[in-house]
mmCIF file of C-alpha atoms and ligand atoms in Angstrom:
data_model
loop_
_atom_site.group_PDB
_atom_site.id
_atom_site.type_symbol
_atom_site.label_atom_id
_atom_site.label_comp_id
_atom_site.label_asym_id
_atom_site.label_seq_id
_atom_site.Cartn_x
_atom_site.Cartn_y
_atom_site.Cartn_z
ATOM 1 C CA UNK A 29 15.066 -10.267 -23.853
ATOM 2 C CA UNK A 30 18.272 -9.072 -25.591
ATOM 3 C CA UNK A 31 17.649 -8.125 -29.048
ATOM 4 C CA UNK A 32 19.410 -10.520 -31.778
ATOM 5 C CA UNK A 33 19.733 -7.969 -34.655
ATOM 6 C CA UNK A 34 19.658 -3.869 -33.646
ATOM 7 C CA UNK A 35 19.885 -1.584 -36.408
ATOM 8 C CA UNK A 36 20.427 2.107 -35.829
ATOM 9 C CA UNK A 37 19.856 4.523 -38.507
ATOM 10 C CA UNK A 38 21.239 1.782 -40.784
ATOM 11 C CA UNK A 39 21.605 2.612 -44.723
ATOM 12 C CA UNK A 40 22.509 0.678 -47.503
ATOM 13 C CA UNK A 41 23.853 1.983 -50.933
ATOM 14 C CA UNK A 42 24.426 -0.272 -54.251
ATOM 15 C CA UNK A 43 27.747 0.901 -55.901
ATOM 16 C CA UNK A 44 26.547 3.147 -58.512
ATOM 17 C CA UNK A 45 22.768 3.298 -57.452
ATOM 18 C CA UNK A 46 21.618 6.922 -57.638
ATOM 19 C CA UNK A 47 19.650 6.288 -54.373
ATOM 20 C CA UNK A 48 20.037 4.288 -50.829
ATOM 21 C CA UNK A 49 18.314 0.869 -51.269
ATOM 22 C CA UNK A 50 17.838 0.666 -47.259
ATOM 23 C CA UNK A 51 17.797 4.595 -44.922
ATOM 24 C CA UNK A 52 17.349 5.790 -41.918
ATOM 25 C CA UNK A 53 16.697 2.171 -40.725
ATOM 26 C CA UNK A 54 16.152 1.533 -36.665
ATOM 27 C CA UNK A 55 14.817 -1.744 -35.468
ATOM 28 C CA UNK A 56 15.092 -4.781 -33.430
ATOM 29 C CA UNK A 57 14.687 -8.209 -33.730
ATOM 30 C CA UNK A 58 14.431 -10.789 -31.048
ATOM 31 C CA UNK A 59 14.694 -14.642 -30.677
ATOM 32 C CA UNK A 60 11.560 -16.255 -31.600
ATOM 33 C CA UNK A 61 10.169 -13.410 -33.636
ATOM 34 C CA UNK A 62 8.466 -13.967 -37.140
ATOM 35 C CA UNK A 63 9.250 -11.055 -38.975
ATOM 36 C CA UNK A 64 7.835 -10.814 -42.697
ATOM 37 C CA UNK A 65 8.878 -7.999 -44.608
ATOM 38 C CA UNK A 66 6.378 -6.359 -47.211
ATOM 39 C CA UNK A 67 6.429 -3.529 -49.728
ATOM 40 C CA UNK A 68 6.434 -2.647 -53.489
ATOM 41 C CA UNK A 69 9.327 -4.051 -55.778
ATOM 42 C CA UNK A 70 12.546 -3.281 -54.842
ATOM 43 C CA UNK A 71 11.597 -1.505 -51.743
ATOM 44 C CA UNK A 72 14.053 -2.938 -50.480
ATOM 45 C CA UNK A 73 13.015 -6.079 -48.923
ATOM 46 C CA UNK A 74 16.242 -8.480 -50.529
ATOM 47 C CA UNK A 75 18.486 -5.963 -49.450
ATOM 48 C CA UNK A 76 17.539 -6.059 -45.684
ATOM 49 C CA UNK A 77 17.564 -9.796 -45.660
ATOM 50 C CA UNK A 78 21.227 -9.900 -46.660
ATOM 51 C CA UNK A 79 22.150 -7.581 -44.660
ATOM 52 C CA UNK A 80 21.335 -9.432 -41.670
ATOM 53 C CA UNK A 81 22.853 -12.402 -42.881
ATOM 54 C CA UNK A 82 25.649 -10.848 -43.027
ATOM 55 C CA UNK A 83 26.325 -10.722 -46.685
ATOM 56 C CA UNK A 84 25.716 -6.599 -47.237
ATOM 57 C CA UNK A 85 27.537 -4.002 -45.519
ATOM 58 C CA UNK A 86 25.935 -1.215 -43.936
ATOM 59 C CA UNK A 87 27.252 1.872 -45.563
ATOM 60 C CA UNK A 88 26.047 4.354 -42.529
ATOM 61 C CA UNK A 89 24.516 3.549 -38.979
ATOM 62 C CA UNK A 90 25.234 1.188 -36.252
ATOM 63 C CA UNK A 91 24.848 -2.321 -36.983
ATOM 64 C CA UNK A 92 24.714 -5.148 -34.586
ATOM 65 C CA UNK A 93 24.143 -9.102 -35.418
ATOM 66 C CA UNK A 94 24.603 -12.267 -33.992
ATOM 67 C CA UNK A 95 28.005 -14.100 -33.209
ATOM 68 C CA UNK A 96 29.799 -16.729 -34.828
ATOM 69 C CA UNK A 97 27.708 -19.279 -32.814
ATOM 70 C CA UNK A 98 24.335 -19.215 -33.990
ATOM 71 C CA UNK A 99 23.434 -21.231 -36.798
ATOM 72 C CA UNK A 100 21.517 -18.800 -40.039
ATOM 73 C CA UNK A 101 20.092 -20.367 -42.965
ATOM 74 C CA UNK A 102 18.615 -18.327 -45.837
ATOM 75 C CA UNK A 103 16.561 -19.337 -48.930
ATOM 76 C CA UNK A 104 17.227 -17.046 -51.707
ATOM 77 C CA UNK A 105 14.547 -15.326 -54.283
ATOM 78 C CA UNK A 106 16.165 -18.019 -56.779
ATOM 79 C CA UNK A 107 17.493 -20.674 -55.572
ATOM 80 C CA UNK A 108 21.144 -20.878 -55.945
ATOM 81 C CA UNK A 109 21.652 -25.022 -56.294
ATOM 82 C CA UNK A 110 24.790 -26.848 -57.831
ATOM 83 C CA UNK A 111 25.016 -28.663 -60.880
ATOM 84 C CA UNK A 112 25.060 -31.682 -59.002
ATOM 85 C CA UNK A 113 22.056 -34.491 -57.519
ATOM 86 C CA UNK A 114 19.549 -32.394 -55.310
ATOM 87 C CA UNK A 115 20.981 -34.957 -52.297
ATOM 88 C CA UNK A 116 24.430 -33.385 -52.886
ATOM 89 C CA UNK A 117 23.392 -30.084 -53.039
ATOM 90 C CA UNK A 118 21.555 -30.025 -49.554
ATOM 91 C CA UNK A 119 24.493 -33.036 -48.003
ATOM 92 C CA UNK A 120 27.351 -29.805 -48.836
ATOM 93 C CA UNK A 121 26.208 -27.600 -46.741
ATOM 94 C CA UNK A 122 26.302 -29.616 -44.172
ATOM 95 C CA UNK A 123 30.038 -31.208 -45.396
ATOM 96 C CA UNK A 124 31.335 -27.817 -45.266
ATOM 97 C CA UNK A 125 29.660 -27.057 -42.112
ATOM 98 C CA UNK A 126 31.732 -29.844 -40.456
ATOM 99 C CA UNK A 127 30.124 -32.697 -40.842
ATOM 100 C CA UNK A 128 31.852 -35.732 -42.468
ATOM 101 C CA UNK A 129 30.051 -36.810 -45.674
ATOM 102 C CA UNK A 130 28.269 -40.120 -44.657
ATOM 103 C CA UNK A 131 26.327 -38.709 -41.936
ATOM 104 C CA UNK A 132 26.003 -35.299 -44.047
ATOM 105 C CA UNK A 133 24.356 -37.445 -46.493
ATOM 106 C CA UNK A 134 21.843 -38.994 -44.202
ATOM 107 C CA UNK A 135 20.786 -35.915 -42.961
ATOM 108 C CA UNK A 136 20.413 -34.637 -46.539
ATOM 109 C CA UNK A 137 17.912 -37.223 -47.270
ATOM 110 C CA UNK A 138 16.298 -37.239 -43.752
ATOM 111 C CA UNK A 139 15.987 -33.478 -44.919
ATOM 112 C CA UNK A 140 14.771 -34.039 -48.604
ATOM 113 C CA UNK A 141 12.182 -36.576 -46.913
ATOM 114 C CA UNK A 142 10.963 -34.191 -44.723
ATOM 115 C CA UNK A 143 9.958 -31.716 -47.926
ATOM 116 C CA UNK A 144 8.447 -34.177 -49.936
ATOM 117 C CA UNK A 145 11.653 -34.706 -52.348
ATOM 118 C CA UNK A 146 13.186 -38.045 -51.261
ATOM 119 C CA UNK A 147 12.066 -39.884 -54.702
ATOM 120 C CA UNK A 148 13.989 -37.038 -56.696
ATOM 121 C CA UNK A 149 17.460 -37.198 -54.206
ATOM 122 C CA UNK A 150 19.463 -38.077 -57.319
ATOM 123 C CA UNK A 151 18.071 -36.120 -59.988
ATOM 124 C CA UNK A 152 20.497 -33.128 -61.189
ATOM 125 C CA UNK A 153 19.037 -30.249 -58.934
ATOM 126 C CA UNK A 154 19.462 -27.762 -62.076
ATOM 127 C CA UNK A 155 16.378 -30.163 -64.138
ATOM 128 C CA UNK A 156 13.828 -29.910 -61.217
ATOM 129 C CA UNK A 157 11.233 -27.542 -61.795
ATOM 130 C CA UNK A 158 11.243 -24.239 -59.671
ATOM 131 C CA UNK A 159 8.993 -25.380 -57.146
ATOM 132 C CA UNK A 160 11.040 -28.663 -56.538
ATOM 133 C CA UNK A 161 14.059 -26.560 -56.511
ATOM 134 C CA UNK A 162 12.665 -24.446 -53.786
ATOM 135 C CA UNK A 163 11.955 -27.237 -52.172
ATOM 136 C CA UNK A 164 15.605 -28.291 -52.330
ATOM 137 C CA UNK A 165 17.005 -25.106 -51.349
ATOM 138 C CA UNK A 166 14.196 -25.484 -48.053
ATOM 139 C CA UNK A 167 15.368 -28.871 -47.216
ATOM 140 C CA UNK A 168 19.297 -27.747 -47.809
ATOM 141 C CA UNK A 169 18.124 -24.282 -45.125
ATOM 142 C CA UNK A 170 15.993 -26.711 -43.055
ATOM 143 C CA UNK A 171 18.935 -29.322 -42.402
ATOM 144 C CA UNK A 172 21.457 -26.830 -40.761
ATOM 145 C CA UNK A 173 18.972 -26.713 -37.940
ATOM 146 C CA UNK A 174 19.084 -22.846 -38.132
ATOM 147 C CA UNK A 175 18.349 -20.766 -35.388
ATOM 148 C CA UNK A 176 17.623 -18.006 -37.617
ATOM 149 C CA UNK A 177 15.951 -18.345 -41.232
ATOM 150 C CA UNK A 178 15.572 -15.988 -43.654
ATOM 151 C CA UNK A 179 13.212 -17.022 -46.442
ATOM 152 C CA UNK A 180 13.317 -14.404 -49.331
ATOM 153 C CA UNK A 181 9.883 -14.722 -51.277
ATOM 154 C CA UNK A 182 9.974 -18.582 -50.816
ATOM 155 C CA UNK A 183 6.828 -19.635 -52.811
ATOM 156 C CA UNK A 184 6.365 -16.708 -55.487
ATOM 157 C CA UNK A 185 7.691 -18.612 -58.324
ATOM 158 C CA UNK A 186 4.870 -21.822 -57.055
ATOM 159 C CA UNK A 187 1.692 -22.868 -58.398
ATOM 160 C CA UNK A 188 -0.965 -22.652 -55.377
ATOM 161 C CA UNK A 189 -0.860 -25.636 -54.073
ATOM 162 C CA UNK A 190 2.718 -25.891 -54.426
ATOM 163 C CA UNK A 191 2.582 -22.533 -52.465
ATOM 164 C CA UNK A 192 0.060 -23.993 -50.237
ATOM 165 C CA UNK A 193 2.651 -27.003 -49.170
ATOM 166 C CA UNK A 194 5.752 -24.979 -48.919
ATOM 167 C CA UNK A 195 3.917 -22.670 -46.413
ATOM 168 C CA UNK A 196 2.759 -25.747 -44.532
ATOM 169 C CA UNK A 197 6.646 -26.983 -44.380
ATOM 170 C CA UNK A 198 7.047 -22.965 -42.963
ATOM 171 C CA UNK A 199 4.730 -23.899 -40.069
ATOM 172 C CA UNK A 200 5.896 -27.021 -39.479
ATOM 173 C CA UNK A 201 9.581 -25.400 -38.830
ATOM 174 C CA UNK A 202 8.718 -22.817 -36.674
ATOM 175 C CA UNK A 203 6.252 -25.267 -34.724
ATOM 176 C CA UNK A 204 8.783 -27.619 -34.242
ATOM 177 C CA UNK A 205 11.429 -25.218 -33.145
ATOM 178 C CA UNK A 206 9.590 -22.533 -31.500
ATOM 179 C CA UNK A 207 13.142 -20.327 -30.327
ATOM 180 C CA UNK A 208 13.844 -20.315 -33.783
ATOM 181 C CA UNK A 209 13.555 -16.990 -35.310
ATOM 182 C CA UNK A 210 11.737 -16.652 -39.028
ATOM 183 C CA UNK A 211 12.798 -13.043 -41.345
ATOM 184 C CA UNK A 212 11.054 -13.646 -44.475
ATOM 185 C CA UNK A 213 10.058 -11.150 -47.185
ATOM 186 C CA UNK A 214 6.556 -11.652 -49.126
ATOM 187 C CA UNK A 215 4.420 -10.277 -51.539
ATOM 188 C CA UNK A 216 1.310 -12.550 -50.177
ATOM 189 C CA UNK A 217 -0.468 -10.880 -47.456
ATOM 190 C CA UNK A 218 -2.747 -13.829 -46.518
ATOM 191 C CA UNK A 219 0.679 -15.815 -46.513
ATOM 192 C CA UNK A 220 1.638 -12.858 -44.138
ATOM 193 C CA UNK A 221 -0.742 -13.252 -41.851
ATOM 194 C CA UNK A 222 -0.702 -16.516 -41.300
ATOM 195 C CA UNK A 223 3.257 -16.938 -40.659
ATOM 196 C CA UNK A 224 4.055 -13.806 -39.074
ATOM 197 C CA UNK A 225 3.961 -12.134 -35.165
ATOM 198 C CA UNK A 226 5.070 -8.754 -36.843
ATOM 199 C CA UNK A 227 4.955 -6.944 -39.999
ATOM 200 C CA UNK A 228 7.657 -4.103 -41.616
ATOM 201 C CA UNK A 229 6.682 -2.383 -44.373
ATOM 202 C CA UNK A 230 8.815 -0.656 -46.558
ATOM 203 C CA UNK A 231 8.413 2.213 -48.949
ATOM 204 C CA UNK A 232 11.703 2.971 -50.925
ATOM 205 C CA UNK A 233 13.963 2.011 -48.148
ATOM 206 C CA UNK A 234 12.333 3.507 -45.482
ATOM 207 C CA UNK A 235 10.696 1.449 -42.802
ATOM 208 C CA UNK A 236 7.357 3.093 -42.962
ATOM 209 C CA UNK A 237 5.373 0.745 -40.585
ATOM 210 C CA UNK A 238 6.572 -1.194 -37.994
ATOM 211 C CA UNK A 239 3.970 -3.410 -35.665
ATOM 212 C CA UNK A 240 2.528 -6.585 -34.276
ATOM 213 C CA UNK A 241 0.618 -8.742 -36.995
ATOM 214 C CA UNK A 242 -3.076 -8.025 -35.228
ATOM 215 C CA UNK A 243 -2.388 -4.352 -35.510
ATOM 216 C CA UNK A 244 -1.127 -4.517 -38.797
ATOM 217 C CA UNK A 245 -4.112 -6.032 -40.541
ATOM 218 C CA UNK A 246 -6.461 -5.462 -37.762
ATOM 219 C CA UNK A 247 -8.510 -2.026 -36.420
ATOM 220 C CA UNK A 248 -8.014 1.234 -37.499
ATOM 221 C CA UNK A 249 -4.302 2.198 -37.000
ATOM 222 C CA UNK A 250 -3.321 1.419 -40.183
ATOM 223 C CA UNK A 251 -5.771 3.777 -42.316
ATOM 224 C CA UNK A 252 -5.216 6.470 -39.520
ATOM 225 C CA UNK A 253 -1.148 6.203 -38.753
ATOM 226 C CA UNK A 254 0.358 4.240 -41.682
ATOM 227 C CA UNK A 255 -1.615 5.691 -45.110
ATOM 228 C CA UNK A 256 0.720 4.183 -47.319
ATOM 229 C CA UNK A 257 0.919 0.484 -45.425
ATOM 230 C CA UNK A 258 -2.991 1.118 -45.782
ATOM 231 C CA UNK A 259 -3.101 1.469 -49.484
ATOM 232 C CA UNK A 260 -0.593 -1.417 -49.831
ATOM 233 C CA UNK A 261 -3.047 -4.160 -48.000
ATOM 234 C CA UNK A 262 -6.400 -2.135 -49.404
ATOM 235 C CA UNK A 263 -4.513 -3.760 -52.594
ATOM 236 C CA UNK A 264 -5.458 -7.453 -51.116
ATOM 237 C CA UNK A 265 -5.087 -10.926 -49.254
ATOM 238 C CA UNK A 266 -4.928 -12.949 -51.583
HETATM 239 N N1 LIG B 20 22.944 -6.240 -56.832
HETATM 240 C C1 LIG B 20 22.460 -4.986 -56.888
HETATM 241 N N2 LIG B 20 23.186 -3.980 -57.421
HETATM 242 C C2 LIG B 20 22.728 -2.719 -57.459
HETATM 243 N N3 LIG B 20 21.525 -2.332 -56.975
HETATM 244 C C3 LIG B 20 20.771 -3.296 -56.424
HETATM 245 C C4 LIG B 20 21.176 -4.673 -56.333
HETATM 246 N N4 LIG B 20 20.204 -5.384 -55.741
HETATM 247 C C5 LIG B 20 19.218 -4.500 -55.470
HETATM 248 N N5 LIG B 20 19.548 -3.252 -55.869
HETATM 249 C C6 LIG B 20 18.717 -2.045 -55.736
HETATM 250 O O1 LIG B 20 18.333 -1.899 -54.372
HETATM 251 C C7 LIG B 20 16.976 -1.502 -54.266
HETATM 252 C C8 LIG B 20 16.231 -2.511 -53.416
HETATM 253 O O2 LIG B 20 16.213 -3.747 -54.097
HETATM 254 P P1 LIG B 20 15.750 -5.097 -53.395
HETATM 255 O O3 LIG B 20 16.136 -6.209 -54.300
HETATM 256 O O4 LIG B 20 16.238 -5.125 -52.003
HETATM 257 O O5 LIG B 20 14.148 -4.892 -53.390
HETATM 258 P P2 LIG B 20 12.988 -5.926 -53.045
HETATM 259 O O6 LIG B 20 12.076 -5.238 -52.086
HETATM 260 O O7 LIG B 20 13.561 -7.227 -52.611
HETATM 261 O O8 LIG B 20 12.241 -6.070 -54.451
HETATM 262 P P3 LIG B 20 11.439 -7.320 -55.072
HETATM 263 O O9 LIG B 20 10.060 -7.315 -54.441
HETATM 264 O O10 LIG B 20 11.383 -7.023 -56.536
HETATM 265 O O11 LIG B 20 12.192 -8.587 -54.768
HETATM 266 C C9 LIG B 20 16.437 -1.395 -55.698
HETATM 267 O O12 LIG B 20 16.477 -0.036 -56.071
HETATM 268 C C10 LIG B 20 17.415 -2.204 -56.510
HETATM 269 O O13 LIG B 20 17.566 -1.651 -57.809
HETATM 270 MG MG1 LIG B 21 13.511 -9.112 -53.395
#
């Protein structure tokens, strides 16, 4: 299968950042794939997910993403919502995808259902708490139908069960829409292995490990080929 996103010797550099954020970066990603990204605080991790969404340059190496026709969707770190009614926020999305407003609207709320928000559609999406925010910004990813989702730390700012649900919604997704590929960056290795096919880890920009999710927390390859991956999941699952 052709690959979807092929990086070759990719780096990234922040104006005025003393160092590369991303180096030296080869990989592939292909339809279908869950890909969760790991490492230490800024690693790197935010970087890599905008730049295959299109919204970071590469500043060396050869680049290649999707066309025009597929449909990406990304949840942020923080959610970015509008001073407006949660309903609006996910319904404009879809408005400026194309869509006129009624129907945009009744997708919105077939969306909001679907994440448990439908009671809160016209609450003012900048007084829900983080966790029902996230929740927005899910439902506003989840109703473009993506073929591609990037989810950037989706439930760190969540209480557990909170975290527990959002996961489930994660599954759910990718169950329903197996083709659909999942890039998602976490700090929660149990969370890890339960969403992902494949694991990256990064140490300061580098792509130091690179394999299926069985190999990655299973056997011995990590402690004898990846020493720092090892250290980084000897830290725990929660
Ligand atoms: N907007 C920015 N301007 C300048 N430098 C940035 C910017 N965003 C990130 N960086 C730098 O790029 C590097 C990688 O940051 P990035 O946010 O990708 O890390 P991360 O792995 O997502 O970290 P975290 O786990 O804290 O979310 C860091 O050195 C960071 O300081
Ligand atoms: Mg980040």
């Amino acid at each position: 299968m052709t690959a979807l996103f092929s990086l070759e010797q990719v780096g990234v550099q922040w104006p005025r950042s003393a160092r590369p954020a991303l180096q030296q970066l080869s990989l592939q990603i292909r339809a279908g794939e869950r890909v969760a990204l790991i490492g230490a605080n800024g690693c790197g991790k935010s970087t890599l997910l905008r730049l295959l969404h299109g919204l970071q340059p590469a500043s060396q190496g050869q680049l290649q993403l999707p066309n025009g026709r597929l449909r990406q969707a990304m949840v942020f770190q923080r959610p970015y919502l509008l001073r407006m009614s949660a309903l609006a926020n996910v319904a404009l999305g879809l408005w400026l995808g194309g869509l006129a407003w009624r129907p945009a609207r009744e997708r919105a709320l077939g969306a909001l259902q679907r994440v448990g928000m439908a009671a809160q559609a016209s609450h003012p999406a900048h007084k829900l708490s983080a966790g029902q925010q996230q929740r927005v910004a899910m439902a506003r990813a989840w109703a473009l139908a993506p073929t591609v989702l990037f989810l950037d730390e989706p439930t760190s700012s969540l209480d557990p069960h909170a975290k527990r649900e959002v996961e489930h919604l994660i599954e759910q997704f990718t169950q329903q829409d197996p083709a659909m590929t999942l890039v998602f960056a976490s700090h929660n290795l149990g969370q890890v292995k339960r969403l992902a096919s494949r694991v990256l880890y990064l140490e300061q920009g580098r792509l130091l490990a690179d394999l299926p999710v069985q190999d990655f927390f299973g056997g011995t390859l990590l402690q004898q080929h990846y020493a720092a991956a090892h250290q980084f999941v000897k830290g725990g699952l929660p």
